[in-house]
PDB file of C-alpha atoms in Angstrom:
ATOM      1  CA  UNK A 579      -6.411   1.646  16.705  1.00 84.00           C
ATOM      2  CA  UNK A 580      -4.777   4.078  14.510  1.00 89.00           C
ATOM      3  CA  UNK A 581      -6.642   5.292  11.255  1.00 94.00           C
ATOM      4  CA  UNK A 582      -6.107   7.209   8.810  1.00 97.00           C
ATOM      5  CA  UNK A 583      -8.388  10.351   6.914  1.00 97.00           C
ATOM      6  CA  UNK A 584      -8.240  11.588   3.305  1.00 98.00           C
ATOM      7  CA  UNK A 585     -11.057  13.622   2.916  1.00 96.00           C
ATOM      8  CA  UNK A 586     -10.781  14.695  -0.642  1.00 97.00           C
ATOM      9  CA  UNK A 587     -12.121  12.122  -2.677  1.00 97.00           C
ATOM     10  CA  UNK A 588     -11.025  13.987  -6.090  1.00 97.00           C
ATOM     11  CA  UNK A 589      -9.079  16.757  -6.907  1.00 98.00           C
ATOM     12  CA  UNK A 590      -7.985  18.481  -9.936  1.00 98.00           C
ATOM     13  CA  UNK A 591      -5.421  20.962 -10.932  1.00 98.00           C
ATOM     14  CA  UNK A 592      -3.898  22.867 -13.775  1.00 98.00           C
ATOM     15  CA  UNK A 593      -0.456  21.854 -15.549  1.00 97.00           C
ATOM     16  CA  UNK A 594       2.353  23.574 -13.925  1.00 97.00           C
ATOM     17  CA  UNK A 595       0.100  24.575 -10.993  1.00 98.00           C
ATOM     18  CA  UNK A 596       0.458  23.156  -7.162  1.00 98.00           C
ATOM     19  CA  UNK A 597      -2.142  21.205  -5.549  1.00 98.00           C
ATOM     20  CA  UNK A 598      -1.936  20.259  -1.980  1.00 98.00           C
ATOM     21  CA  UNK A 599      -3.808  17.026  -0.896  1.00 98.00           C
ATOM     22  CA  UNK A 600      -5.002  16.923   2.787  1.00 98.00           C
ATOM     23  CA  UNK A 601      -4.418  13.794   5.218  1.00 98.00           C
ATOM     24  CA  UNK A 602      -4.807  13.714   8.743  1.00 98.00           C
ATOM     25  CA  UNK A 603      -4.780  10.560  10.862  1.00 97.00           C
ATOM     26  CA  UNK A 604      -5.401   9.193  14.428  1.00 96.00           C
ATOM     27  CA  UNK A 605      -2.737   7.528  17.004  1.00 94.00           C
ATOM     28  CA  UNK A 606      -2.100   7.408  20.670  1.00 93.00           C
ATOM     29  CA  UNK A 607       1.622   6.442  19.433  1.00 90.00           C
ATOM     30  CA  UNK A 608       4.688   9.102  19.733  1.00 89.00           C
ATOM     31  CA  UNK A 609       6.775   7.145  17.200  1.00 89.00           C
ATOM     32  CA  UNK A 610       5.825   6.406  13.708  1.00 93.00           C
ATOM     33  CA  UNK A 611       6.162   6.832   9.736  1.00 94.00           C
ATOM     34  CA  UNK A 612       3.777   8.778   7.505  1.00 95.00           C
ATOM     35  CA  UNK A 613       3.926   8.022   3.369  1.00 95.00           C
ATOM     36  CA  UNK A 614       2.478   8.988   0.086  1.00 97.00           C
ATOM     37  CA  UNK A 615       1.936   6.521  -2.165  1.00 96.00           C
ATOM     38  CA  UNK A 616       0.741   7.155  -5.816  1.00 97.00           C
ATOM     39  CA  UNK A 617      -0.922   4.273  -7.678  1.00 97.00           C
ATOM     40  CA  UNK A 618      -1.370   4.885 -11.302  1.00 96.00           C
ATOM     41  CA  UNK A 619      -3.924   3.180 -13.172  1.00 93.00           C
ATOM     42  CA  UNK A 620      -0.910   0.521 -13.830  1.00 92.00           C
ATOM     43  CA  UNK A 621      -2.104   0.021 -10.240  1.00 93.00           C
ATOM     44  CA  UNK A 622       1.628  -0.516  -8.772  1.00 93.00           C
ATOM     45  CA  UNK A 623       2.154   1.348  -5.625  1.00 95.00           C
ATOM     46  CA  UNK A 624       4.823   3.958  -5.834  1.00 94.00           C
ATOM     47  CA  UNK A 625       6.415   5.411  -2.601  1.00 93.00           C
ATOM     48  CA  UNK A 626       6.636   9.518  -3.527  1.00 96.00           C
ATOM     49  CA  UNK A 627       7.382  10.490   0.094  1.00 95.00           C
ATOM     50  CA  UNK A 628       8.162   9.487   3.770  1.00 93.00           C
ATOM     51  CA  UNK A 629       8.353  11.196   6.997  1.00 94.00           C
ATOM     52  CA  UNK A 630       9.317  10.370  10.134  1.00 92.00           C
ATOM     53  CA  UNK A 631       7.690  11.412  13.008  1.00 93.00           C
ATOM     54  CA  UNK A 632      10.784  12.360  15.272  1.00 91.00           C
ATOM     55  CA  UNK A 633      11.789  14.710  12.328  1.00 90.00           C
ATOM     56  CA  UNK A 634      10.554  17.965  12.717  1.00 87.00           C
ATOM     57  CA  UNK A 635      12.379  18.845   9.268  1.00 94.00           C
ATOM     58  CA  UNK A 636       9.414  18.258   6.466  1.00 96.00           C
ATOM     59  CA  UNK A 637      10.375  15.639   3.932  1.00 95.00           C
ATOM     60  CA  UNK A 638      10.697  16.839   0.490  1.00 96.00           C
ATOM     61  CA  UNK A 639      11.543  14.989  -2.839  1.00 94.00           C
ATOM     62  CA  UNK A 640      12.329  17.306  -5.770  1.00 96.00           C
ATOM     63  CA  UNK A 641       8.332  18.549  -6.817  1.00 97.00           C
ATOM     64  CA  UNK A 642       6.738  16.799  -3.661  1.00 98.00           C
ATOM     65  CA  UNK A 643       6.858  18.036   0.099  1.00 98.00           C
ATOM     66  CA  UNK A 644       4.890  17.604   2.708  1.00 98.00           C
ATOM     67  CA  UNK A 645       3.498  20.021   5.700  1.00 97.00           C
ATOM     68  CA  UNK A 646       3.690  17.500   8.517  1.00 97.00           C
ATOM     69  CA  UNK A 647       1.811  19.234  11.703  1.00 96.00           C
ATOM     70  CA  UNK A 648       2.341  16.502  14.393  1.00 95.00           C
ATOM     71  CA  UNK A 649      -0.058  18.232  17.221  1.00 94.00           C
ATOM     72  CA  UNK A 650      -2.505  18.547  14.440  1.00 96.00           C
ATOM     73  CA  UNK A 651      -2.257  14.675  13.330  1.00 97.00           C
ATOM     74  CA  UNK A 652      -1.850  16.220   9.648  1.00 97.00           C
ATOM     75  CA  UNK A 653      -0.146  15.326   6.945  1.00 97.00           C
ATOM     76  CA  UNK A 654      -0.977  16.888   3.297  1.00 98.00           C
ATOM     77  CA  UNK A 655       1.397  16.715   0.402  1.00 98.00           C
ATOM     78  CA  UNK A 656       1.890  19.445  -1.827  1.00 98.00           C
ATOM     79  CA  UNK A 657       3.398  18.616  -5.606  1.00 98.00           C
ATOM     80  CA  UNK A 658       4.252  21.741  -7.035  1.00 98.00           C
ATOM     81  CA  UNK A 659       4.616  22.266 -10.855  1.00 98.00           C
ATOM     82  CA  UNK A 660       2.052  19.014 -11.827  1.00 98.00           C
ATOM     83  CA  UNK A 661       2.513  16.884 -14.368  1.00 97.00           C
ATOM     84  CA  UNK A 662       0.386  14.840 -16.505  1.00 97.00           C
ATOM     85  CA  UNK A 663       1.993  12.186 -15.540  1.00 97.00           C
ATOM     86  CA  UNK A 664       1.262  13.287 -11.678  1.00 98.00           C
ATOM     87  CA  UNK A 665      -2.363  12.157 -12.182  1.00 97.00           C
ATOM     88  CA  UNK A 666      -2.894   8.898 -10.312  1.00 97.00           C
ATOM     89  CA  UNK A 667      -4.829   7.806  -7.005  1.00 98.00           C
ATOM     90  CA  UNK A 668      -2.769   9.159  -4.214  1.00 98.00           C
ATOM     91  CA  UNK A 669      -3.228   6.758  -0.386  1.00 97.00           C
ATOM     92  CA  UNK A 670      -1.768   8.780   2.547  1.00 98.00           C
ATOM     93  CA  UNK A 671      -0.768   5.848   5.146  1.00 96.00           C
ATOM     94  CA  UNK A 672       0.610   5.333   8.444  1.00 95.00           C
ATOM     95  CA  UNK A 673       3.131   2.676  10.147  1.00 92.00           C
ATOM     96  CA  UNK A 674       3.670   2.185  13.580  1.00 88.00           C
ATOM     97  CA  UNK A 675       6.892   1.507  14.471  1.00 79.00           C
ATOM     98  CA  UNK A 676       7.210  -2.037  15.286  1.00 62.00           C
ATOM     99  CA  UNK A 677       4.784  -3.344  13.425  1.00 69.00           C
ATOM    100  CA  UNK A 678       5.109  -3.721   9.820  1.00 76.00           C
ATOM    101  CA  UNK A 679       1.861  -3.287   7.802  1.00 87.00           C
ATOM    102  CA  UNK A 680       0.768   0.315   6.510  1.00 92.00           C
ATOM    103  CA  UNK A 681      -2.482   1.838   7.426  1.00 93.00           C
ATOM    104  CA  UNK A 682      -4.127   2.898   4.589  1.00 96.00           C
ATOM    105  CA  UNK A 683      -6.486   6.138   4.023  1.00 97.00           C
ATOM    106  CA  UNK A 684      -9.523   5.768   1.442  1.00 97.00           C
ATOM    107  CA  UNK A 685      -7.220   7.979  -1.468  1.00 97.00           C
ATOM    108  CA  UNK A 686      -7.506  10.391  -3.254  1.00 98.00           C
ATOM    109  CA  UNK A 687      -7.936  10.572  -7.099  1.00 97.00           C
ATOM    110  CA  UNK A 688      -5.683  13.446  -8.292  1.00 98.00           C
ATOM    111  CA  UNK A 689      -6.262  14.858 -11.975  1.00 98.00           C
ATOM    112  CA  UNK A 690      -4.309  16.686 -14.112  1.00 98.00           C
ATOM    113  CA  UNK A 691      -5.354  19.157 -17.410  1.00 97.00           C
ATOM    114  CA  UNK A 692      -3.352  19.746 -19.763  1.00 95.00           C
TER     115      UNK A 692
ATOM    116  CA  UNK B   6      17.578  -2.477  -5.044  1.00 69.00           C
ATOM    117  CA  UNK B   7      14.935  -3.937  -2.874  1.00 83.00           C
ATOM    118  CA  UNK B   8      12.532  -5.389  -5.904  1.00 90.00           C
ATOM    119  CA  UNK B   9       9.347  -7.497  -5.054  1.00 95.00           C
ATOM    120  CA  UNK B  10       8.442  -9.750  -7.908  1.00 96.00           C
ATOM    121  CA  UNK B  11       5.203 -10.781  -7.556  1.00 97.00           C
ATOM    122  CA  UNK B  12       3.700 -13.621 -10.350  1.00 97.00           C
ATOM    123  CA  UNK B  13       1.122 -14.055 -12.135  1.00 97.00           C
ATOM    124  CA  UNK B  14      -0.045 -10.292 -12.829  1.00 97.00           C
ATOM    125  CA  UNK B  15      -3.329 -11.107 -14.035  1.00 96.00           C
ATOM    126  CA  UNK B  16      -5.253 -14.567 -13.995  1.00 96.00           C
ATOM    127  CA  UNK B  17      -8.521 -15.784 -14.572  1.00 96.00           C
ATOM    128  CA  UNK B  18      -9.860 -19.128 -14.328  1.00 93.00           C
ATOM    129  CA  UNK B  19     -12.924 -20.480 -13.605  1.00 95.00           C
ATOM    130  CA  UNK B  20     -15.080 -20.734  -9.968  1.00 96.00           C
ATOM    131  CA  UNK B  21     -13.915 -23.490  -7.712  1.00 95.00           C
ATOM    132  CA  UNK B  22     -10.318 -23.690  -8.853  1.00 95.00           C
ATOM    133  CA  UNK B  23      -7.442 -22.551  -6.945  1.00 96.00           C
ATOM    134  CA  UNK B  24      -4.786 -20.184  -7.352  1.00 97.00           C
ATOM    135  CA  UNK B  25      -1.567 -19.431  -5.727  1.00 97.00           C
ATOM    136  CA  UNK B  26       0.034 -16.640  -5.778  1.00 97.00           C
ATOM    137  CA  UNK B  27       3.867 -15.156  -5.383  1.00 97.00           C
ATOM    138  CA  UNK B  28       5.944 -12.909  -3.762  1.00 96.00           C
ATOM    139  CA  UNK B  29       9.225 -12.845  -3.822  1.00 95.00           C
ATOM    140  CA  UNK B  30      11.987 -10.241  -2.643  1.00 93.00           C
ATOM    141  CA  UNK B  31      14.681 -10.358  -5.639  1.00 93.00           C
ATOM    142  CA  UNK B  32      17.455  -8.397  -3.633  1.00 89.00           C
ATOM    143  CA  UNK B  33      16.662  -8.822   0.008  1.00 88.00           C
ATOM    144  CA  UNK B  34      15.710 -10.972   2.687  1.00 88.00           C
ATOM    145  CA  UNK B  35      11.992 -10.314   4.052  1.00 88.00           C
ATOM    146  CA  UNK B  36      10.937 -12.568   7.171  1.00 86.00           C
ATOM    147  CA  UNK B  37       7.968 -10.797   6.823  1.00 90.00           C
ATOM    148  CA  UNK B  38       5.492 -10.036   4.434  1.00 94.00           C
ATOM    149  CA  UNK B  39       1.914  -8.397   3.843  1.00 95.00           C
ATOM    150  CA  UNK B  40      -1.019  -9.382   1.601  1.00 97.00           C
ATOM    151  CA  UNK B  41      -3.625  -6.677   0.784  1.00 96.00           C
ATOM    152  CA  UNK B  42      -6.659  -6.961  -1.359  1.00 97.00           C
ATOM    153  CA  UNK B  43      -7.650  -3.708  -3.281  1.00 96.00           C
ATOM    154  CA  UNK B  44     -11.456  -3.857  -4.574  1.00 93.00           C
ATOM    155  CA  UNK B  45     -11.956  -1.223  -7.762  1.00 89.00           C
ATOM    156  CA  UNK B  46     -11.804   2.390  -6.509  1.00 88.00           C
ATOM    157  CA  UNK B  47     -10.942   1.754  -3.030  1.00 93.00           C
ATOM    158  CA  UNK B  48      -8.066   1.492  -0.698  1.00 95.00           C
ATOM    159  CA  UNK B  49      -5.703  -0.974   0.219  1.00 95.00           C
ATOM    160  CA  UNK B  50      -6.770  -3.671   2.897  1.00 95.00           C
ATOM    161  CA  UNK B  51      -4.908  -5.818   4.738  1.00 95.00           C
ATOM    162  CA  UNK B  52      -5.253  -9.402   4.742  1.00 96.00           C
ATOM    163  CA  UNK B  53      -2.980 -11.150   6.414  1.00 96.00           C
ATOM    164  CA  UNK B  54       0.631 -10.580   7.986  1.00 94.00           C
ATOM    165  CA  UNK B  55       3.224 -13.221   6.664  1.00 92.00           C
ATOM    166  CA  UNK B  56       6.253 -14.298   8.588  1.00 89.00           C
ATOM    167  CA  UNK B  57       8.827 -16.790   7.537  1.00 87.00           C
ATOM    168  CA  UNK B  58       8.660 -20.073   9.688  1.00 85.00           C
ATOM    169  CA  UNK B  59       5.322 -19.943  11.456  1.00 87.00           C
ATOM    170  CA  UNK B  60       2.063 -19.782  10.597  1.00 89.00           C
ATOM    171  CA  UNK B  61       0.204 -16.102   9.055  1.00 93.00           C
ATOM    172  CA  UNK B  62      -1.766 -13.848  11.148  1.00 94.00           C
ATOM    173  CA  UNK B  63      -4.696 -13.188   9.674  1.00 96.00           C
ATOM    174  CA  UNK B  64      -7.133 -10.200   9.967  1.00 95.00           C
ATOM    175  CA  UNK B  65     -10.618  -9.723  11.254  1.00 94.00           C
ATOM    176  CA  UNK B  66     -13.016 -11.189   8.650  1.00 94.00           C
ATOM    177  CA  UNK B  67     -10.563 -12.620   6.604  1.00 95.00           C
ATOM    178  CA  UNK B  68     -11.212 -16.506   5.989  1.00 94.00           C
ATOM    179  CA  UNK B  69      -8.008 -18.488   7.006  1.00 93.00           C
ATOM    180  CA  UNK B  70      -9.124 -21.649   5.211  1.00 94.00           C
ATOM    181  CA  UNK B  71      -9.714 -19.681   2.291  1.00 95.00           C
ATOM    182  CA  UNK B  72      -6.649 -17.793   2.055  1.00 97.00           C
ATOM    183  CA  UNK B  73      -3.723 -20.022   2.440  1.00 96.00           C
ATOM    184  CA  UNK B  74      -0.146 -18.382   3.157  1.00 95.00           C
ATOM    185  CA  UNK B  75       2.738 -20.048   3.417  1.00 91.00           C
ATOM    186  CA  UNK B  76       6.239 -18.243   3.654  1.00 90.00           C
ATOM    187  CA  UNK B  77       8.755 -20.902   3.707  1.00 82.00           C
ATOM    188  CA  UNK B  78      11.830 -19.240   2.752  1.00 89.00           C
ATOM    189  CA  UNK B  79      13.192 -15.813   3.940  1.00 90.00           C
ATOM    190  CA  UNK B  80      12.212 -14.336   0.412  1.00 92.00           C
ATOM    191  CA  UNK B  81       8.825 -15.985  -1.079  1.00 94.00           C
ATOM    192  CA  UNK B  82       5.693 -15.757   0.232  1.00 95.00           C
ATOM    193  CA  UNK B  83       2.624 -17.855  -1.588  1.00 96.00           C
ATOM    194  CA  UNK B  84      -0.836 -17.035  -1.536  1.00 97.00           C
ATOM    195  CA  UNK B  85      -3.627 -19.310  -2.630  1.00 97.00           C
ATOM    196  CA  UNK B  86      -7.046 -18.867  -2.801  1.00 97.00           C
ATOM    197  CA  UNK B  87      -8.520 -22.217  -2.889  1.00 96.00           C
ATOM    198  CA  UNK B  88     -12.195 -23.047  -4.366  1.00 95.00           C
ATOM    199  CA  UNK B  89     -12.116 -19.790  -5.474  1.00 95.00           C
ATOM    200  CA  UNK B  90     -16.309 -17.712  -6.479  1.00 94.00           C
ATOM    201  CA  UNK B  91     -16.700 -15.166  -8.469  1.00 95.00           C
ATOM    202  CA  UNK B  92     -16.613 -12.763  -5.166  1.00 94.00           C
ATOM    203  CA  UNK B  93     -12.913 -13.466  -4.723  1.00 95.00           C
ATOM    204  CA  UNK B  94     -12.074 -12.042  -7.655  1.00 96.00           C
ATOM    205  CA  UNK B  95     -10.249  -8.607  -6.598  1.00 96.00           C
ATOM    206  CA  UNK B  96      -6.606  -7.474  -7.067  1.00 97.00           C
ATOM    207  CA  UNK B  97      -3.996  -8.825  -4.696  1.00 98.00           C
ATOM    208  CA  UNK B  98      -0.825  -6.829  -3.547  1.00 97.00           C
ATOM    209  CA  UNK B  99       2.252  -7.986  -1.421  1.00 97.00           C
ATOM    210  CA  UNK B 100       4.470  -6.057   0.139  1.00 95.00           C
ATOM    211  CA  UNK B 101       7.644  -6.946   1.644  1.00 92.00           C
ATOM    212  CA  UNK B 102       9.189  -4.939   5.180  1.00 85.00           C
ATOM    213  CA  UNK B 103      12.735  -3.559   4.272  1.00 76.00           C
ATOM    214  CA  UNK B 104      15.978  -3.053   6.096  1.00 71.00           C
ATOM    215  CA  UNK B 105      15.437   1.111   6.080  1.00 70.00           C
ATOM    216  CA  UNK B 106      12.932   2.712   8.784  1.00 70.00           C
ATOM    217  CA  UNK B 107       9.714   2.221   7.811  1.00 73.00           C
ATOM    218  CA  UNK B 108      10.685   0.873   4.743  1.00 75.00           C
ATOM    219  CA  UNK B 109       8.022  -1.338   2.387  1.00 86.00           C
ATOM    220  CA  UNK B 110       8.516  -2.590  -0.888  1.00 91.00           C
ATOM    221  CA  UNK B 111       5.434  -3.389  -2.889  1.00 95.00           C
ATOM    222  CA  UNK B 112       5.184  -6.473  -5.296  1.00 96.00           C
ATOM    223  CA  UNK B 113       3.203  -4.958  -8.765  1.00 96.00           C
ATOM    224  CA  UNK B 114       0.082  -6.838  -7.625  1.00 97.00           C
ATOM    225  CA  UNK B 115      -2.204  -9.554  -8.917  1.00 98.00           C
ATOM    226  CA  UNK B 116      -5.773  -9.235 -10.864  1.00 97.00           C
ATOM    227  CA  UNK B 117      -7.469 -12.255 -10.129  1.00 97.00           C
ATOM    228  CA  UNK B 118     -10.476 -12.677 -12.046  1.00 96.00           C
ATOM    229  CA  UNK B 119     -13.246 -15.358 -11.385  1.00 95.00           C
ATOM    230  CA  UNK B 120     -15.457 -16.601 -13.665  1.00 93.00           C
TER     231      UNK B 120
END
């Protein structure tokens, strides 16, 4: 069974700074997706980034990017510049292709200080 | 595009009632759809698998009886929680699988509260 690891259970970081947030995960399977979701205390889940695991390219959306290191079963996002409004729980999670329903890591809580 | 409206946001009523809650995909068709269940300060776990026209799959531990889904149409899935304890109370997510790779579009989720 696949599973997923976010090992940092809080992190913090500086206005205008760059934080990375680490993820690493667990599959026998060639073929998949990786995502970063951020869930602000509204509690909606927000999709900031997706990679596919045929691209060796790393996704990137404007501040976010990720460092995808396949071998490694790694998958950290790095937001550069943070925001306030960056702060939010952040879930790393994993879908095999085929199946539908994201795999889930435990989050992590990101701060931001102003 | 691809907007999952799920209703009510935030209910509370009292222990042994049930509640049913919905998911709909506004702007898409979705034969199937996921319910998770989000305890405070924790993850997102799945529940049950929803698929339009036969009956849910439903995870390890997770009480069929208990949690009723029924997807009936290619864009609403229900969930109810029948004879519902103070222990169910918990906040309840859909998601509906897209048309794009990978693709999942998350309904704004559900605070049930049990008193």
């Amino acid at each position: 069974a696949q599973t997923v690891t976010q090992s940092q259970p809080e992190m913090s970081v500086q206005e205008a700074e760059t934080v990375t947030l680490s993820c690493t995960y667990d599959t026998s399977e060639s073929d998949y997706y990786l995502f970063w979701y951020k869930q602000p205390p509204s509690r909606q889940m927000i999709l900031v980034i997706r990679q596919e695991a045929y691209k060796q390219q790393n996704a990137t959306e404007n501040r976010f990017s990720v460092n995808f290191q396949k071998a490694a079963k790694s998958f950290s996002l790095k937001i550069s510049d943070s925001q306030l409004g960056d702060a939010a729980m952040y879930f790393c999670a994993y879908n095999s292709r085929g199946q539908g329903n994201l795999i889930f890591g435990k989050g992590t809580k990101l701060s931001v200080k102003p | 595009g691809a907007v999952v409206s799920q209703h009510p946001s935030w209910v509370i009523c009292k222990s042994g009632t049930s509640v049913k809650i919905e998911c709909r995909s506004l702007d898409f068709q979705a034969t199937t759809m996921f319910w998770y269940r989000q305890f405070p300060k924790q993850s997102l776990m799945l529940m049950a698998t929803s698929n339009e026209g036969s009956k849910a799959t439903y995870e390890q531990g997770v009480e069929k009886d208990k949690f009723l889904i029924n997807h009936a149409s290619l864009t609403l899935s229900t969930l109810t929680v029948t004879s519902a304890h103070p222990e169910d109370s918990s906040f309840y997510i859909c998601s509906a699988r897209g048309t794009g790779p990978g693709a999942q579009h998350f309904g704004d989720g559900t605070r049930l509260s049990i008193l």
